[in-house]
Short mmCIF file of N, CA and C in Angstrom, two decimals:
data_model
loop_
_atom_site.label_atom_id
_atom_site.label_comp_id
_atom_site.label_asym_id
_atom_site.label_seq_id
_atom_site.Cartn_x
_atom_site.Cartn_y
_atom_site.Cartn_z
N MET A 195 1.96 1.92 -20.34
CA MET A 195 2.07 1.74 -18.92
C MET A 195 2.34 0.29 -18.62
N ASN A 196 3.37 0.01 -17.88
CA ASN A 196 3.66 -1.34 -17.44
C ASN A 196 3.10 -1.54 -16.04
N ILE A 197 2.13 -2.44 -15.92
CA ILE A 197 1.60 -2.75 -14.60
C ILE A 197 2.46 -3.86 -14.03
N ASN A 198 3.08 -3.58 -12.90
CA ASN A 198 3.96 -4.55 -12.28
C ASN A 198 3.18 -5.77 -11.76
N PHE A 199 1.94 -5.53 -11.28
CA PHE A 199 1.09 -6.64 -10.90
C PHE A 199 -0.34 -6.18 -10.71
N GLN A 200 -1.23 -7.12 -10.74
CA GLN A 200 -2.65 -6.89 -10.52
C GLN A 200 -2.95 -7.19 -9.07
N CYS A 201 -3.58 -6.24 -8.36
CA CYS A 201 -3.90 -6.45 -6.94
C CYS A 201 -5.09 -7.39 -6.84
N ILE A 202 -4.85 -8.54 -6.20
CA ILE A 202 -5.92 -9.51 -5.97
C ILE A 202 -6.51 -9.29 -4.56
N GLU A 203 -5.61 -8.88 -3.64
CA GLU A 203 -6.08 -8.67 -2.27
C GLU A 203 -5.48 -7.37 -1.69
N LEU A 204 -6.35 -6.52 -1.19
CA LEU A 204 -5.94 -5.32 -0.44
C LEU A 204 -6.27 -5.55 1.01
N THR A 205 -5.28 -5.43 1.86
CA THR A 205 -5.55 -5.54 3.31
C THR A 205 -5.19 -4.21 3.97
N ILE A 206 -6.05 -3.81 4.88
CA ILE A 206 -5.85 -2.60 5.66
C ILE A 206 -5.96 -2.98 7.14
N HIS A 207 -4.86 -2.75 7.86
CA HIS A 207 -4.85 -3.00 9.28
C HIS A 207 -4.55 -1.71 9.98
N ASP A 208 -5.57 -1.13 10.61
CA ASP A 208 -5.37 0.11 11.38
C ASP A 208 -5.62 -0.24 12.82
N GLU A 209 -4.54 -0.37 13.56
CA GLU A 209 -4.61 -0.83 14.93
C GLU A 209 -4.00 0.19 15.89
N GLU A 210 -3.94 -0.14 17.15
CA GLU A 210 -3.49 0.76 18.18
C GLU A 210 -2.08 1.31 17.94
N PHE A 211 -1.18 0.47 17.46
CA PHE A 211 0.24 0.90 17.32
C PHE A 211 0.68 1.20 15.91
N GLY A 212 -0.24 1.06 14.94
CA GLY A 212 0.15 1.39 13.57
C GLY A 212 -0.89 1.05 12.55
N CYS A 213 -0.60 1.44 11.33
CA CYS A 213 -1.47 1.19 10.19
C CYS A 213 -0.66 0.59 9.06
N THR A 214 -1.18 -0.47 8.47
CA THR A 214 -0.48 -1.14 7.38
C THR A 214 -1.42 -1.33 6.22
N LEU A 215 -0.98 -0.95 5.01
CA LEU A 215 -1.69 -1.23 3.78
C LEU A 215 -0.85 -2.25 2.99
N THR A 216 -1.48 -3.30 2.50
CA THR A 216 -0.76 -4.26 1.70
C THR A 216 -1.57 -4.57 0.43
N PHE A 217 -0.93 -4.33 -0.71
CA PHE A 217 -1.52 -4.69 -2.00
C PHE A 217 -0.78 -5.95 -2.42
N SER A 218 -1.52 -7.01 -2.74
CA SER A 218 -0.87 -8.27 -3.04
C SER A 218 -1.47 -8.92 -4.30
N ASP A 219 -0.67 -9.68 -5.02
CA ASP A 219 -1.15 -10.37 -6.22
C ASP A 219 -1.70 -11.75 -5.90
N SER A 220 -1.81 -12.07 -4.59
CA SER A 220 -2.40 -13.34 -4.18
C SER A 220 -3.20 -13.18 -2.91
N ARG A 221 -3.98 -14.14 -2.58
CA ARG A 221 -4.79 -14.08 -1.35
C ARG A 221 -4.03 -14.73 -0.21
N SER A 222 -4.04 -14.07 0.93
CA SER A 222 -3.29 -14.60 2.08
C SER A 222 -3.91 -15.86 2.59
N ALA A 223 -5.22 -16.08 2.41
CA ALA A 223 -5.86 -17.32 2.83
C ALA A 223 -5.29 -18.53 2.07
N ASP A 224 -4.77 -18.31 0.88
CA ASP A 224 -4.20 -19.38 0.09
C ASP A 224 -2.92 -19.92 0.68
N ASP A 225 -2.27 -19.15 1.58
CA ASP A 225 -1.01 -19.57 2.18
C ASP A 225 -1.12 -20.87 2.95
N GLN A 226 -2.27 -21.11 3.55
CA GLN A 226 -2.43 -22.34 4.35
C GLN A 226 -2.37 -23.58 3.53
N PHE A 227 -2.56 -23.49 2.21
CA PHE A 227 -2.52 -24.67 1.35
C PHE A 227 -1.19 -24.85 0.64
N LYS A 228 -0.22 -23.96 0.93
CA LYS A 228 1.09 -24.05 0.26
C LYS A 228 1.98 -25.01 1.03
N THR A 229 2.86 -25.64 0.25
CA THR A 229 3.87 -26.49 0.88
C THR A 229 4.94 -25.62 1.47
N GLU A 230 5.80 -26.20 2.30
CA GLU A 230 6.91 -25.45 2.91
C GLU A 230 7.83 -24.91 1.80
N GLU A 231 8.07 -25.68 0.79
CA GLU A 231 8.93 -25.22 -0.32
C GLU A 231 8.32 -24.05 -1.05
N GLU A 232 7.00 -24.09 -1.30
CA GLU A 232 6.33 -22.97 -1.96
C GLU A 232 6.41 -21.70 -1.14
N ILE A 233 6.30 -21.84 0.16
CA ILE A 233 6.39 -20.66 1.05
C ILE A 233 7.79 -20.09 1.03
N MET A 234 8.80 -20.97 1.07
CA MET A 234 10.19 -20.51 1.07
C MET A 234 10.58 -19.88 -0.24
N ASN A 235 10.04 -20.34 -1.36
CA ASN A 235 10.38 -19.82 -2.68
C ASN A 235 9.25 -18.92 -3.23
N ASN A 236 8.59 -18.22 -2.33
CA ASN A 236 7.44 -17.41 -2.69
C ASN A 236 7.84 -16.32 -3.69
N VAL A 237 7.07 -16.13 -4.74
CA VAL A 237 7.30 -15.09 -5.72
C VAL A 237 6.14 -14.08 -5.72
N GLU A 238 5.46 -14.01 -4.58
CA GLU A 238 4.35 -13.09 -4.47
C GLU A 238 4.80 -11.66 -4.74
N LYS A 239 3.96 -10.92 -5.45
CA LYS A 239 4.23 -9.52 -5.71
C LYS A 239 3.38 -8.68 -4.72
N TYR A 240 3.96 -7.66 -4.16
CA TYR A 240 3.25 -6.87 -3.18
C TYR A 240 3.82 -5.45 -3.06
N LEU A 241 3.02 -4.60 -2.50
CA LEU A 241 3.44 -3.28 -2.08
C LEU A 241 2.93 -3.10 -0.65
N LEU A 242 3.80 -2.77 0.28
CA LEU A 242 3.46 -2.59 1.66
C LEU A 242 3.80 -1.13 2.08
N ILE A 243 2.80 -0.47 2.66
CA ILE A 243 3.01 0.88 3.18
C ILE A 243 2.62 0.84 4.62
N GLN A 244 3.51 1.31 5.51
CA GLN A 244 3.27 1.12 6.94
C GLN A 244 3.63 2.38 7.71
N ARG A 245 2.85 2.64 8.72
CA ARG A 245 3.13 3.73 9.65
C ARG A 245 2.98 3.15 11.07
N THR A 246 4.02 3.34 11.88
CA THR A 246 3.96 2.95 13.25
C THR A 246 3.76 4.18 14.09
N TYR A 247 2.72 4.22 14.92
CA TYR A 247 2.37 5.39 15.74
C TYR A 247 3.35 5.54 16.90
N ALA A 248 3.56 6.76 17.31
CA ALA A 248 4.37 7.03 18.50
C ALA A 248 3.61 6.51 19.73
N GLU A 249 4.29 5.83 20.61
CA GLU A 249 3.66 5.30 21.81
C GLU A 249 3.49 6.35 22.89
N ASP A 250 4.37 7.34 22.90
CA ASP A 250 4.25 8.40 23.90
C ASP A 250 4.86 9.66 23.29
N GLU A 251 4.86 10.74 24.05
CA GLU A 251 5.31 12.05 23.54
C GLU A 251 6.81 12.09 23.20
N TYR A 252 7.56 11.11 23.72
CA TYR A 252 9.02 11.09 23.48
C TYR A 252 9.39 10.18 22.31
N ASP A 253 8.46 9.43 21.85
CA ASP A 253 8.67 8.50 20.76
C ASP A 253 8.37 9.20 19.44
N THR A 254 8.94 8.69 18.36
CA THR A 254 8.66 9.22 17.03
C THR A 254 7.88 8.22 16.19
N GLU A 255 7.17 8.72 15.20
CA GLU A 255 6.45 7.84 14.30
C GLU A 255 7.41 7.35 13.24
N TYR A 256 7.14 6.16 12.74
CA TYR A 256 8.03 5.56 11.77
C TYR A 256 7.20 5.16 10.53
N TYR A 257 7.74 5.48 9.34
CA TYR A 257 7.09 5.12 8.10
C TYR A 257 8.00 4.14 7.35
N HIS A 258 7.37 3.21 6.67
CA HIS A 258 8.10 2.18 5.94
C HIS A 258 7.35 1.85 4.66
N ILE A 259 8.07 1.68 3.58
CA ILE A 259 7.47 1.23 2.32
C ILE A 259 8.42 0.19 1.74
N GLU A 260 7.81 -0.85 1.19
CA GLU A 260 8.64 -1.86 0.51
C GLU A 260 7.79 -2.50 -0.59
N SER A 261 8.45 -3.03 -1.58
CA SER A 261 7.75 -3.70 -2.65
C SER A 261 8.61 -4.80 -3.22
N SER A 262 7.93 -5.84 -3.65
CA SER A 262 8.64 -6.94 -4.32
C SER A 262 9.19 -6.48 -5.66
N GLU A 263 8.72 -5.35 -6.16
CA GLU A 263 9.09 -4.87 -7.45
C GLU A 263 10.17 -3.78 -7.42
N SER A 264 10.71 -3.51 -6.24
CA SER A 264 11.69 -2.46 -6.07
C SER A 264 12.83 -2.93 -5.19
N ASN A 265 14.05 -2.48 -5.52
CA ASN A 265 15.21 -2.80 -4.70
C ASN A 265 15.53 -1.70 -3.72
N GLU A 266 14.90 -0.55 -3.87
CA GLU A 266 15.19 0.60 -3.02
C GLU A 266 14.39 0.60 -1.74
N GLY A 267 15.00 1.08 -0.68
CA GLY A 267 14.29 1.24 0.59
C GLY A 267 13.54 2.56 0.53
N PHE A 268 13.20 3.07 1.70
CA PHE A 268 12.46 4.30 1.78
C PHE A 268 13.17 5.25 2.70
N ASP A 269 13.49 6.43 2.25
CA ASP A 269 14.11 7.46 3.05
C ASP A 269 13.00 8.20 3.81
N PRO A 270 12.95 8.10 5.12
CA PRO A 270 11.85 8.71 5.88
C PRO A 270 11.69 10.20 5.69
N SER A 271 12.69 10.90 5.16
CA SER A 271 12.54 12.32 4.92
C SER A 271 11.86 12.61 3.59
N GLU A 272 11.67 11.60 2.77
CA GLU A 272 11.08 11.78 1.46
C GLU A 272 9.57 11.51 1.51
N LYS A 273 8.85 12.10 0.57
CA LYS A 273 7.41 11.86 0.43
C LYS A 273 7.23 10.83 -0.68
N ILE A 274 6.16 10.07 -0.53
CA ILE A 274 5.75 9.13 -1.56
C ILE A 274 4.69 9.80 -2.42
N ASN A 275 4.82 9.72 -3.70
CA ASN A 275 3.80 10.27 -4.61
C ASN A 275 2.92 9.12 -5.11
N ILE A 276 1.63 9.27 -4.94
CA ILE A 276 0.70 8.24 -5.43
C ILE A 276 -0.26 8.87 -6.40
N ASN A 277 -0.31 8.34 -7.60
CA ASN A 277 -1.33 8.70 -8.60
C ASN A 277 -2.33 7.55 -8.57
N ILE A 278 -3.62 7.88 -8.46
CA ILE A 278 -4.60 6.83 -8.31
C ILE A 278 -5.80 7.08 -9.20
N THR A 279 -6.26 6.02 -9.85
CA THR A 279 -7.51 6.00 -10.57
C THR A 279 -8.27 4.80 -10.01
N LYS A 280 -9.49 4.61 -10.46
CA LYS A 280 -10.21 3.44 -9.96
C LYS A 280 -9.62 2.15 -10.52
N ASP A 281 -8.78 2.24 -11.56
CA ASP A 281 -8.20 1.06 -12.22
C ASP A 281 -6.75 0.76 -11.86
N HIS A 282 -6.02 1.76 -11.37
CA HIS A 282 -4.64 1.49 -11.01
C HIS A 282 -4.09 2.51 -10.02
N LEU A 283 -3.02 2.10 -9.36
CA LEU A 283 -2.32 2.96 -8.42
C LEU A 283 -0.85 2.98 -8.84
N GLU A 284 -0.26 4.14 -8.87
CA GLU A 284 1.16 4.29 -9.22
C GLU A 284 1.86 4.96 -8.03
N ALA A 285 2.80 4.29 -7.45
CA ALA A 285 3.56 4.82 -6.33
C ALA A 285 4.97 5.14 -6.76
N ASN A 286 5.47 6.32 -6.40
CA ASN A 286 6.83 6.78 -6.77
C ASN A 286 7.58 7.19 -5.50
N TRP A 287 8.79 6.70 -5.31
CA TRP A 287 9.68 7.14 -4.22
C TRP A 287 11.11 6.82 -4.61
N LEU A 288 12.00 7.72 -4.26
CA LEU A 288 13.44 7.55 -4.56
C LEU A 288 13.69 7.14 -6.01
N GLY A 289 12.93 7.67 -6.92
CA GLY A 289 13.11 7.32 -8.32
C GLY A 289 12.53 5.98 -8.70
N GLU A 290 11.93 5.27 -7.77
CA GLU A 290 11.29 3.98 -8.04
C GLU A 290 9.86 4.19 -8.40
N LYS A 291 9.31 3.29 -9.20
CA LYS A 291 7.90 3.36 -9.60
C LYS A 291 7.32 1.97 -9.57
N VAL A 292 6.19 1.84 -8.89
CA VAL A 292 5.43 0.58 -8.85
C VAL A 292 4.04 0.88 -9.32
N ILE A 293 3.58 0.17 -10.31
CA ILE A 293 2.22 0.33 -10.81
C ILE A 293 1.39 -0.92 -10.53
N ILE A 294 0.26 -0.71 -9.90
CA ILE A 294 -0.57 -1.83 -9.48
C ILE A 294 -1.95 -1.70 -10.11
N GLY A 295 -2.43 -2.74 -10.77
CA GLY A 295 -3.76 -2.76 -11.30
C GLY A 295 -4.75 -2.95 -10.14
N LEU A 296 -5.81 -2.17 -10.15
CA LEU A 296 -6.83 -2.27 -9.10
C LEU A 296 -8.16 -2.74 -9.69
N ASN A 297 -8.85 -3.55 -8.91
CA ASN A 297 -10.19 -3.97 -9.27
C ASN A 297 -11.00 -4.01 -7.98
N LEU A 298 -11.15 -2.81 -7.36
CA LEU A 298 -11.78 -2.72 -6.05
C LEU A 298 -13.25 -2.33 -6.20
N LYS A 299 -14.02 -2.78 -5.22
CA LYS A 299 -15.41 -2.33 -5.14
C LYS A 299 -15.39 -0.87 -4.71
N LYS A 300 -16.47 -0.17 -4.96
CA LYS A 300 -16.55 1.23 -4.66
C LYS A 300 -16.22 1.52 -3.18
N GLN A 301 -16.79 0.76 -2.26
CA GLN A 301 -16.52 0.98 -0.85
C GLN A 301 -15.07 0.68 -0.45
N GLU A 302 -14.47 -0.33 -1.05
CA GLU A 302 -13.05 -0.64 -0.80
C GLU A 302 -12.17 0.51 -1.27
N PHE A 303 -12.53 1.07 -2.42
CA PHE A 303 -11.78 2.19 -2.96
C PHE A 303 -11.88 3.44 -2.04
N LYS A 304 -13.09 3.67 -1.56
CA LYS A 304 -13.30 4.80 -0.62
C LYS A 304 -12.51 4.58 0.67
N ASN A 305 -12.54 3.37 1.18
CA ASN A 305 -11.77 3.06 2.40
C ASN A 305 -10.28 3.27 2.20
N LEU A 306 -9.77 2.84 1.05
CA LEU A 306 -8.35 2.99 0.71
C LEU A 306 -7.98 4.51 0.71
N LEU A 307 -8.78 5.31 0.01
CA LEU A 307 -8.49 6.74 -0.08
C LEU A 307 -8.56 7.37 1.31
N GLN A 308 -9.57 6.98 2.11
CA GLN A 308 -9.69 7.56 3.44
C GLN A 308 -8.45 7.24 4.29
N ILE A 309 -7.96 6.01 4.25
CA ILE A 309 -6.76 5.66 5.01
C ILE A 309 -5.54 6.42 4.54
N LEU A 310 -5.37 6.47 3.20
CA LEU A 310 -4.24 7.23 2.64
C LEU A 310 -4.28 8.67 3.04
N GLU A 311 -5.46 9.27 3.03
CA GLU A 311 -5.62 10.70 3.31
C GLU A 311 -5.54 11.03 4.81
N THR A 312 -5.93 10.09 5.65
CA THR A 312 -5.97 10.41 7.10
C THR A 312 -4.76 9.86 7.85
N LYS A 313 -4.28 8.67 7.49
CA LYS A 313 -3.22 8.05 8.26
C LYS A 313 -1.84 8.29 7.66
N PHE A 314 -1.77 8.57 6.39
CA PHE A 314 -0.48 8.72 5.71
C PHE A 314 -0.26 10.10 5.11
N HIS A 315 -1.11 11.06 5.42
CA HIS A 315 -1.05 12.37 4.75
C HIS A 315 0.26 13.12 4.94
N GLU A 316 1.01 12.79 6.02
CA GLU A 316 2.28 13.47 6.25
C GLU A 316 3.37 12.99 5.29
N LYS A 317 3.28 11.78 4.78
CA LYS A 317 4.32 11.23 3.92
C LYS A 317 3.88 10.91 2.52
N ILE A 318 2.58 10.96 2.24
CA ILE A 318 2.07 10.59 0.93
C ILE A 318 1.31 11.74 0.29
N THR A 319 1.72 12.06 -0.93
CA THR A 319 0.96 13.02 -1.72
C THR A 319 0.11 12.24 -2.69
N ILE A 320 -1.22 12.46 -2.61
CA ILE A 320 -2.16 11.70 -3.45
C ILE A 320 -2.67 12.58 -4.55
N ASN A 321 -2.55 12.06 -5.76
CA ASN A 321 -3.10 12.72 -6.97
C ASN A 321 -4.21 11.84 -7.48
N LYS A 322 -5.45 12.28 -7.30
CA LYS A 322 -6.61 11.51 -7.78
C LYS A 322 -6.88 11.90 -9.23
N LYS A 323 -6.82 10.97 -10.10
CA LYS A 323 -7.07 11.25 -11.52
C LYS A 323 -8.57 11.36 -11.75
N PRO A 324 -9.01 11.95 -12.84
CA PRO A 324 -10.42 12.22 -13.08
C PRO A 324 -11.38 11.06 -12.83
N ASN A 325 -11.03 9.85 -13.30
CA ASN A 325 -11.99 8.75 -13.10
C ASN A 325 -12.06 8.29 -11.64
N ALA A 326 -11.04 8.62 -10.84
CA ALA A 326 -11.10 8.34 -9.42
C ALA A 326 -12.08 9.34 -8.75
N GLN A 327 -12.03 10.59 -9.12
CA GLN A 327 -12.93 11.61 -8.56
C GLN A 327 -14.39 11.27 -8.86
N GLN A 328 -14.65 10.84 -10.08
CA GLN A 328 -16.00 10.52 -10.50
C GLN A 328 -16.57 9.34 -9.76
N TRP A 329 -15.71 8.45 -9.28
CA TRP A 329 -16.13 7.22 -8.66
C TRP A 329 -16.45 7.41 -7.19
N LEU A 330 -16.11 8.56 -6.63
CA LEU A 330 -16.32 8.80 -5.19
C LEU A 330 -17.72 9.25 -4.88
#
């Protein structure tokens, strides 16, 4: 298994107009200490999964996925497949695969699964591997 990157920071923003999950190989707080050149030439590795909620009955919801490790966009008609254990997450879409090493605390892991299962269930199929089930 090739792990594309180790997740150092997981951020979950569930707000009025949308929900965003970001897996990153660096801490966002560290950005304040970077020079302008470092920010412009950033080589941060990340996976971003986003859902924008419909504002009214005439609006539609929008899903977006992107990764520093993939050149492909996301076709909104496709589902994302996620295989997850307590140690890693594997996301597949449009033939792309991103593998992220996880080192989350038990409560962080539960929060991640809850958000994936409640906010992204229409577009994400989650396969919990045995050691993920045991950790819940």
